Each structure stands twice: as structure tokens, then as C-alpha cells.
Amino acid sequence: MVNPSKINEGGVQYSIGKFDGQTVVYDFPKVLVYLNAKGKLLFGKDFKIIEEDHQIIFKLCNYFVKDLEKCAKNDIDPEKGILLTGPVGCGKTSLMRLLKHLVPMQRPYRVIPARNIVFGFNHIGYKTIEDYGNGQFFCFDDLGVEPIGRHFGKDCNVMGEVLLSRYELFLKTKIKTHATTNLSAKELEDMYGNRVRSRMRKLFNLVAFNKNAKDKRK
């Protein structure tokens, strides 16, 4: 039997909790040890989880491991996706790339920069919107700072259309969508309009870094 409380990385086995044959009881300090190790493998030896981020990582870990009790305490709906917000350089993208490895038995999502989707639209048109509105799992990175799309002289708010498609998909199939953004709710509404913003509330749990979170790239 596969033991989901043990994860092998780089020739080392990490224990992230206890498994009774049916469920895993996760041990957050052990989870942090694993995430630090995996982060170094993914992003380089200088990667480090800092203490001031523990609270937000704890919330996200509870979401990804589907700890329903802790999710309820943090007002997180495990059926929705995650919209991770925070200032530039606080580590949003790295966390979303990292945390999917905590639950290797779950279907993984692809992290795709929103601007790359717009570039695809500019090249091949509306098929791009269909492609990202399909049944795959995605995390749209840097949502809201991508340019407006343009194909054969027609402008299109590409990510706005993709989000509407993902909302329809969610209603039919419960397939989740994740995203990261530097923008506030008001800025997102200005970018995509009230209709998309209202759908985003139903698509996403909002998880926010402190607005004064440090830029880790400096």
C-alpha cells in the first residue's frame, strides 16, 4: 500500500504526518521541513520558507490536504480554487508551484502565466480560450497584468473570457481553477468588469499575503 504520509525527494524520504491506512494526520512542522527541501530542489539552494509566511502556508496546506475542519475555521471552501494575492515578489508563484507536490496522489495543475495565454490568443485566436476553458487543471499566474489580446484587428479581454469559461466548467464539473495576482479586488474588477468579478467570487477562495510582505527577490 502506498503511504501518502511519506514522500521521497532526491533520495531522501520525508515524513509529513501519520497514516492509519485510511487518512493522513499531517504534522505542520514536518510539512515545513519537506516544503523547504522540495523548494530548494525546485528553485535552488537559496530557497527558504520564512517564519512570517507560516500562517498563510498553514492555510494553503490545510486546503490542499483537504483538512475540512481547519478549512472551515479559516473560511475556506475546499470545493473552490485558490486566488492567492499579494505584493510583487512575496512568493505567490513559488508557493503555488511548490504546494501541489504536497499531495502527489491528487491530480496536478499546470501553472501558466496569464500573459502567455494572451500571446497564444494573438497567434491562433479564439481556440486559445477554448483550450483553457477545458477540463484540465490550471493555475493562472500574474492574473490582471496581462495585455489585452488582439487577433485579426479585434481586441479581446482574453483572461476575462477564459475565467467565464472556467466558471461554466466549474458549474458543470466542479473542476477547480487557481490563480495568483498582485491586484486588489477593485483593480481586478476594473480589469475584467463586474460580471467576471462576481464569477471569480464563486470560483475562488481569496487567500492574501500581508500587503507589507517583503520582496524575496531582492
PDB file of C-alpha atoms in Angstrom:
ATOM      1  CA  MET A   1       0.000   0.000   0.000  1.00  0.00           C
ATOM      2  CA  VAL A   2       1.241   3.477  -0.883  1.00  0.00           C
ATOM      3  CA  ASN A   3       1.774   5.577   2.244  1.00  0.00           C
ATOM      4  CA  PRO A   4       0.807   9.195   1.429  1.00  0.00           C
ATOM      5  CA  SER A   5       2.457  10.429   4.643  1.00  0.00           C
ATOM      6  CA  LYS A   6       5.891   9.612   3.174  1.00  0.00           C
ATOM      7  CA  ILE A   7       7.370  11.470   0.201  1.00  0.00           C
ATOM      8  CA  ASN A   8      10.681  10.645  -1.449  1.00  0.00           C
ATOM      9  CA  GLU A   9      12.726  13.543  -2.844  1.00  0.00           C
ATOM     10  CA  GLY A  10      16.325  13.492  -4.013  1.00  0.00           C
ATOM     11  CA  GLY A  11      16.993  10.121  -2.410  1.00  0.00           C
ATOM     12  CA  VAL A  12      15.598  11.213   0.974  1.00  0.00           C
ATOM     13  CA  GLN A  13      12.288  10.080   2.473  1.00  0.00           C
ATOM     14  CA  TYR A  14      10.290  12.803   4.261  1.00  0.00           C
ATOM     15  CA  SER A  15       7.547  12.016   6.753  1.00  0.00           C
ATOM     16  CA  ILE A  16       4.809  14.675   6.708  1.00  0.00           C
ATOM     17  CA  GLY A  17       2.449  13.044   9.208  1.00  0.00           C
ATOM     18  CA  LYS A  18       0.910   9.746  10.276  1.00  0.00           C
ATOM     19  CA  PHE A  19      -1.151   7.410   8.096  1.00  0.00           C
ATOM     20  CA  ASP A  20      -3.610   4.977   9.682  1.00  0.00           C
ATOM     21  CA  GLY A  21      -4.419   3.144   6.458  1.00  0.00           C
ATOM     22  CA  GLN A  22      -7.274   5.479   5.548  1.00  0.00           C
ATOM     23  CA  THR A  23      -6.390   9.067   6.422  1.00  0.00           C
ATOM     24  CA  VAL A  24      -3.253  11.120   6.992  1.00  0.00           C
ATOM     25  CA  VAL A  25      -2.886  13.309  10.080  1.00  0.00           C
ATOM     26  CA  TYR A  26      -0.497  15.967   8.851  1.00  0.00           C
ATOM     27  CA  ASP A  27       2.225  17.382  11.097  1.00  0.00           C
ATOM     28  CA  PHE A  28       2.771  21.011  10.047  1.00  0.00           C
ATOM     29  CA  PRO A  29       6.394  21.345  11.309  1.00  0.00           C
ATOM     30  CA  LYS A  30       7.265  18.197   9.326  1.00  0.00           C
ATOM     31  CA  VAL A  31       5.394  19.579   6.305  1.00  0.00           C
ATOM     32  CA  LEU A  32       7.547  22.729   6.513  1.00  0.00           C
ATOM     33  CA  VAL A  33      10.729  20.630   6.541  1.00  0.00           C
ATOM     34  CA  TYR A  34       9.555  18.835   3.402  1.00  0.00           C
ATOM     35  CA  LEU A  35       8.475  22.057   1.636  1.00  0.00           C
ATOM     36  CA  ASN A  36      11.829  23.697   2.386  1.00  0.00           C
ATOM     37  CA  ALA A  37      13.662  20.685   0.925  1.00  0.00           C
ATOM     38  CA  LYS A  38      11.423  20.472  -2.142  1.00  0.00           C
ATOM     39  CA  GLY A  39      11.676  24.241  -2.637  1.00  0.00           C
ATOM     40  CA  LYS A  40      15.460  24.002  -2.790  1.00  0.00           C
ATOM     41  CA  LEU A  41      15.192  21.247  -5.408  1.00  0.00           C
ATOM     42  CA  LEU A  42      12.737  23.285  -7.498  1.00  0.00           C
ATOM     43  CA  PHE A  43      14.092  26.818  -7.105  1.00  0.00           C
ATOM     44  CA  GLY A  44      17.704  26.499  -5.967  1.00  0.00           C
ATOM     45  CA  LYS A  45      19.684  26.311  -2.737  1.00  0.00           C
ATOM     46  CA  ASP A  46      18.769  29.864  -1.667  1.00  0.00           C
ATOM     47  CA  PHE A  47      15.075  28.994  -1.335  1.00  0.00           C
ATOM     48  CA  LYS A  48      13.829  29.328   2.238  1.00  0.00           C
ATOM     49  CA  ILE A  49      10.399  29.498   3.846  1.00  0.00           C
ATOM     50  CA  ILE A  50      10.419  32.416   6.284  1.00  0.00           C
ATOM     51  CA  GLU A  51       8.546  32.433   9.565  1.00  0.00           C
ATOM     52  CA  GLU A  52       6.287  35.358   8.690  1.00  0.00           C
ATOM     53  CA  ASP A  53       4.802  33.245   5.863  1.00  0.00           C
ATOM     54  CA  HIS A  54       3.956  30.260   8.094  1.00  0.00           C
ATOM     55  CA  GLN A  55       0.372  31.381   8.707  1.00  0.00           C
ATOM     56  CA  ILE A  56      -0.522  31.715   5.023  1.00  0.00           C
ATOM     57  CA  ILE A  57       1.283  28.446   4.181  1.00  0.00           C
ATOM     58  CA  PHE A  58      -0.643  26.720   7.002  1.00  0.00           C
ATOM     59  CA  LYS A  59      -3.928  27.892   5.418  1.00  0.00           C
ATOM     60  CA  LEU A  60      -2.879  26.720   1.978  1.00  0.00           C
ATOM     61  CA  CYS A  61      -1.629  23.365   3.276  1.00  0.00           C
ATOM     62  CA  ASN A  62      -4.959  22.742   5.026  1.00  0.00           C
ATOM     63  CA  TYR A  63      -6.694  23.479   1.733  1.00  0.00           C
ATOM     64  CA  PHE A  64      -4.515  21.175  -0.356  1.00  0.00           C
ATOM     65  CA  VAL A  65      -4.671  18.261   2.098  1.00  0.00           C
ATOM     66  CA  LYS A  66      -8.431  18.855   2.488  1.00  0.00           C
ATOM     67  CA  ASP A  67      -8.477  19.263   6.262  1.00  0.00           C
ATOM     68  CA  LEU A  68     -12.172  20.202   6.355  1.00  0.00           C
ATOM     69  CA  GLU A  69     -12.186  21.288   9.991  1.00  0.00           C
ATOM     70  CA  LYS A  70      -9.252  23.694   9.628  1.00  0.00           C
ATOM     71  CA  CYS A  71     -10.567  24.952   6.274  1.00  0.00           C
ATOM     72  CA  ALA A  72     -13.904  25.795   7.932  1.00  0.00           C
ATOM     73  CA  LYS A  73     -12.092  27.708  10.705  1.00  0.00           C
ATOM     74  CA  ASN A  74     -10.293  29.773   8.057  1.00  0.00           C
ATOM     75  CA  ASP A  75     -13.442  30.321   5.961  1.00  0.00           C
ATOM     76  CA  ILE A  76     -12.033  28.292   3.052  1.00  0.00           C
ATOM     77  CA  ASP A  77     -14.278  26.246   0.806  1.00  0.00           C
ATOM     78  CA  PRO A  78     -12.315  23.163  -0.342  1.00  0.00           C
ATOM     79  CA  GLU A  79     -14.575  22.852  -3.407  1.00  0.00           C
ATOM     80  CA  LYS A  80     -13.371  26.187  -4.825  1.00  0.00           C
ATOM     81  CA  GLY A  81      -9.968  27.114  -6.225  1.00  0.00           C
ATOM     82  CA  ILE A  82      -7.405  29.452  -4.663  1.00  0.00           C
ATOM     83  CA  LEU A  83      -6.822  33.083  -5.649  1.00  0.00           C
ATOM     84  CA  LEU A  84      -3.509  33.933  -3.971  1.00  0.00           C
ATOM     85  CA  THR A  85      -2.915  37.675  -3.768  1.00  0.00           C
ATOM     86  CA  GLY A  86      -0.018  39.759  -2.514  1.00  0.00           C
ATOM     87  CA  PRO A  87       2.625  42.315  -3.472  1.00  0.00           C
ATOM     88  CA  VAL A  88       5.234  41.732  -6.160  1.00  0.00           C
ATOM     89  CA  GLY A  89       7.935  39.244  -5.156  1.00  0.00           C
ATOM     90  CA  CYS A  90       6.272  37.906  -1.997  1.00  0.00           C
ATOM     91  CA  GLY A  91       6.430  34.316  -3.281  1.00  0.00           C
ATOM     92  CA  LYS A  92       2.943  33.611  -4.647  1.00  0.00           C
ATOM     93  CA  THR A  93       4.063  31.772  -7.777  1.00  0.00           C
ATOM     94  CA  SER A  94       6.693  29.725  -5.943  1.00  0.00           C
ATOM     95  CA  LEU A  95       4.138  28.611  -3.353  1.00  0.00           C
ATOM     96  CA  MET A  96       1.616  27.531  -5.977  1.00  0.00           C
ATOM     97  CA  ARG A  97       4.327  25.628  -7.851  1.00  0.00           C
ATOM     98  CA  LEU A  98       5.506  24.050  -4.597  1.00  0.00           C
ATOM     99  CA  LEU A  99       2.326  23.101  -2.760  1.00  0.00           C
ATOM    100  CA  LYS A 100       0.957  20.783  -5.431  1.00  0.00           C
ATOM    101  CA  HIS A 101       3.837  18.416  -4.556  1.00  0.00           C
ATOM    102  CA  LEU A 102       2.432  18.033  -1.026  1.00  0.00           C
ATOM    103  CA  VAL A 103      -0.405  15.873  -2.394  1.00  0.00           C
ATOM    104  CA  PRO A 104       1.188  13.781  -5.174  1.00  0.00           C
ATOM    105  CA  MET A 105      -1.854  11.472  -5.269  1.00  0.00           C
ATOM    106  CA  GLN A 106      -4.104  14.346  -6.382  1.00  0.00           C
ATOM    107  CA  ARG A 107      -4.388  15.414  -9.998  1.00  0.00           C
ATOM    108  CA  PRO A 108      -1.795  18.193 -10.540  1.00  0.00           C
ATOM    109  CA  TYR A 109      -2.494  21.604 -12.047  1.00  0.00           C
ATOM    110  CA  ARG A 110      -0.309  23.456 -14.542  1.00  0.00           C
ATOM    111  CA  VAL A 111       0.948  26.937 -13.633  1.00  0.00           C
ATOM    112  CA  ILE A 112       0.580  29.140 -16.735  1.00  0.00           C
ATOM    113  CA  PRO A 113       1.465  32.870 -16.926  1.00  0.00           C
ATOM    114  CA  ALA A 114      -1.661  34.785 -17.971  1.00  0.00           C
ATOM    115  CA  ARG A 115       0.340  36.806 -20.494  1.00  0.00           C
ATOM    116  CA  ASN A 116       1.383  33.583 -22.278  1.00  0.00           C
ATOM    117  CA  ILE A 117      -2.295  32.779 -22.812  1.00  0.00           C
ATOM    118  CA  VAL A 118      -2.819  36.218 -24.357  1.00  0.00           C
ATOM    119  CA  PHE A 119       0.204  35.711 -26.632  1.00  0.00           C
ATOM    120  CA  GLY A 120      -1.341  32.400 -27.714  1.00  0.00           C
ATOM    121  CA  PHE A 121      -4.627  34.158 -28.469  1.00  0.00           C
ATOM    122  CA  ASN A 122      -2.846  36.792 -30.548  1.00  0.00           C
ATOM    123  CA  HIS A 123      -1.311  33.990 -32.593  1.00  0.00           C
ATOM    124  CA  ILE A 124      -4.144  31.484 -33.046  1.00  0.00           C
ATOM    125  CA  GLY A 125      -7.290  33.296 -31.894  1.00  0.00           C
ATOM    126  CA  TYR A 126     -10.342  32.044 -30.046  1.00  0.00           C
ATOM    127  CA  LYS A 127      -9.236  28.409 -29.956  1.00  0.00           C
ATOM    128  CA  THR A 128      -6.922  29.537 -27.136  1.00  0.00           C
ATOM    129  CA  ILE A 129      -9.918  30.458 -24.989  1.00  0.00           C
ATOM    130  CA  GLU A 130     -11.491  27.061 -25.728  1.00  0.00           C
ATOM    131  CA  ASP A 131      -8.234  25.293 -24.833  1.00  0.00           C
ATOM    132  CA  TYR A 132      -8.025  26.948 -21.400  1.00  0.00           C
ATOM    133  CA  GLY A 133     -11.725  26.545 -20.736  1.00  0.00           C
ATOM    134  CA  ASN A 134     -11.446  22.762 -20.975  1.00  0.00           C
ATOM    135  CA  GLY A 135     -11.254  20.036 -18.336  1.00  0.00           C
ATOM    136  CA  GLN A 136      -7.609  20.488 -17.349  1.00  0.00           C
ATOM    137  CA  PHE A 137      -6.472  21.926 -14.019  1.00  0.00           C
ATOM    138  CA  PHE A 138      -4.729  25.304 -14.259  1.00  0.00           C
ATOM    139  CA  CYS A 139      -3.228  27.982 -12.051  1.00  0.00           C
ATOM    140  CA  PHE A 140      -3.191  31.296 -13.947  1.00  0.00           C
ATOM    141  CA  ASP A 141      -0.124  33.204 -12.813  1.00  0.00           C
ATOM    142  CA  ASP A 142       0.049  37.018 -12.599  1.00  0.00           C
ATOM    143  CA  LEU A 143      -3.615  37.475 -13.388  1.00  0.00           C
ATOM    144  CA  GLY A 144      -4.640  41.021 -14.286  1.00  0.00           C
ATOM    145  CA  VAL A 145      -1.365  42.454 -15.583  1.00  0.00           C
ATOM    146  CA  GLU A 146      -1.514  40.741 -18.977  1.00  0.00           C
ATOM    147  CA  PRO A 147      -2.160  42.907 -22.078  1.00  0.00           C
ATOM    148  CA  ILE A 148      -5.452  42.980 -23.971  1.00  0.00           C
ATOM    149  CA  GLY A 149      -5.474  40.358 -26.720  1.00  0.00           C
ATOM    150  CA  ARG A 150      -5.705  41.265 -30.390  1.00  0.00           C
ATOM    151  CA  HIS A 151      -6.410  38.855 -33.237  1.00  0.00           C
ATOM    152  CA  PHE A 152      -7.113  39.929 -36.820  1.00  0.00           C
ATOM    153  CA  GLY A 153      -7.696  43.502 -35.665  1.00  0.00           C
ATOM    154  CA  LYS A 154     -10.212  42.644 -32.946  1.00  0.00           C
ATOM    155  CA  ASP A 155      -9.458  43.332 -29.291  1.00  0.00           C
ATOM    156  CA  CYS A 156     -10.390  40.757 -26.647  1.00  0.00           C
ATOM    157  CA  ASN A 157     -10.082  40.663 -22.871  1.00  0.00           C
ATOM    158  CA  VAL A 158      -8.698  37.153 -23.143  1.00  0.00           C
ATOM    159  CA  MET A 159      -8.373  36.224 -19.464  1.00  0.00           C
ATOM    160  CA  GLY A 160     -11.823  37.654 -18.744  1.00  0.00           C
ATOM    161  CA  GLU A 161     -13.247  35.268 -21.341  1.00  0.00           C
ATOM    162  CA  VAL A 162     -11.145  32.379 -20.015  1.00  0.00           C
ATOM    163  CA  LEU A 163     -12.432  32.997 -16.481  1.00  0.00           C
ATOM    164  CA  LEU A 164     -16.043  32.978 -17.717  1.00  0.00           C
ATOM    165  CA  SER A 165     -15.336  29.656 -19.452  1.00  0.00           C
ATOM    166  CA  ARG A 166     -13.714  28.267 -16.293  1.00  0.00           C
ATOM    167  CA  TYR A 167     -16.771  29.345 -14.279  1.00  0.00           C
ATOM    168  CA  GLU A 168     -19.102  27.452 -16.639  1.00  0.00           C
ATOM    169  CA  LEU A 169     -16.780  24.438 -16.402  1.00  0.00           C
ATOM    170  CA  PHE A 170     -16.823  24.656 -12.595  1.00  0.00           C
ATOM    171  CA  LEU A 171     -20.634  24.676 -12.508  1.00  0.00           C
ATOM    172  CA  LYS A 172     -20.785  21.552 -14.675  1.00  0.00           C
ATOM    173  CA  THR A 173     -17.852  19.520 -13.367  1.00  0.00           C
ATOM    174  CA  LYS A 174     -16.511  21.142 -10.151  1.00  0.00           C
ATOM    175  CA  ILE A 175     -13.062  21.298 -11.813  1.00  0.00           C
ATOM    176  CA  LYS A 176     -11.106  23.943  -9.926  1.00  0.00           C
ATOM    177  CA  THR A 177      -9.131  26.913 -11.162  1.00  0.00           C
ATOM    178  CA  HIS A 178      -6.325  28.598  -9.214  1.00  0.00           C
ATOM    179  CA  ALA A 179      -4.674  31.958  -9.837  1.00  0.00           C
ATOM    180  CA  THR A 180      -2.134  34.399  -8.434  1.00  0.00           C
ATOM    181  CA  THR A 181      -2.374  38.171  -8.704  1.00  0.00           C
ATOM    182  CA  ASN A 182      -0.741  41.368  -7.478  1.00  0.00           C
ATOM    183  CA  LEU A 183      -4.019  43.257  -7.890  1.00  0.00           C
ATOM    184  CA  SER A 184      -6.729  44.161  -5.393  1.00  0.00           C
ATOM    185  CA  ALA A 185     -10.365  43.142  -5.834  1.00  0.00           C
ATOM    186  CA  LYS A 186     -11.157  46.653  -7.110  1.00  0.00           C
ATOM    187  CA  GLU A 187      -8.305  46.528  -9.628  1.00  0.00           C
ATOM    188  CA  LEU A 188      -9.458  43.098 -10.853  1.00  0.00           C
ATOM    189  CA  GLU A 189     -12.985  44.459 -11.310  1.00  0.00           C
ATOM    190  CA  ASP A 190     -11.612  47.407 -13.285  1.00  0.00           C
ATOM    191  CA  MET A 191      -9.653  44.973 -15.461  1.00  0.00           C
ATOM    192  CA  TYR A 192     -12.371  42.386 -16.096  1.00  0.00           C
ATOM    193  CA  GLY A 193     -15.675  44.042 -15.235  1.00  0.00           C
ATOM    194  CA  ASN A 194     -18.263  43.333 -12.578  1.00  0.00           C
ATOM    195  CA  ARG A 195     -19.669  40.230 -14.311  1.00  0.00           C
ATOM    196  CA  VAL A 196     -16.314  38.421 -14.259  1.00  0.00           C
ATOM    197  CA  ARG A 197     -15.548  39.654 -10.746  1.00  0.00           C
ATOM    198  CA  SER A 198     -18.814  38.168  -9.435  1.00  0.00           C
ATOM    199  CA  ARG A 199     -17.941  34.821 -11.076  1.00  0.00           C
ATOM    200  CA  MET A 200     -14.485  34.973  -9.502  1.00  0.00           C
ATOM    201  CA  ARG A 201     -16.061  35.145  -6.050  1.00  0.00           C
ATOM    202  CA  LYS A 202     -17.749  31.821  -6.785  1.00  0.00           C
ATOM    203  CA  LEU A 203     -14.647  30.281  -8.390  1.00  0.00           C
ATOM    204  CA  PHE A 204     -12.044  31.215  -5.801  1.00  0.00           C
ATOM    205  CA  ASN A 205     -11.147  31.312  -2.139  1.00  0.00           C
ATOM    206  CA  LEU A 206      -9.265  34.559  -1.576  1.00  0.00           C
ATOM    207  CA  VAL A 207      -6.013  33.974   0.330  1.00  0.00           C
ATOM    208  CA  ALA A 208      -3.922  37.111   0.787  1.00  0.00           C
ATOM    209  CA  PHE A 209      -0.378  37.858   1.832  1.00  0.00           C
ATOM    210  CA  ASN A 210       0.061  40.896   4.062  1.00  0.00           C
ATOM    211  CA  LYS A 211       0.292  43.989   1.851  1.00  0.00           C
ATOM    212  CA  ASN A 212       3.667  44.717   3.525  1.00  0.00           C
ATOM    213  CA  ALA A 213       5.103  41.254   2.757  1.00  0.00           C
ATOM    214  CA  LYS A 214       8.736  41.601   1.770  1.00  0.00           C
ATOM    215  CA  ASP A 215      10.021  41.198  -1.772  1.00  0.00           C
ATOM    216  CA  LYS A 216      12.018  37.961  -1.587  1.00  0.00           C
ATOM    217  CA  ARG A 217      13.668  38.568  -4.939  1.00  0.00           C
ATOM    218  CA  LYS A 218      15.737  41.463  -3.566  1.00  0.00           C
TER     219      LYS A 218
END
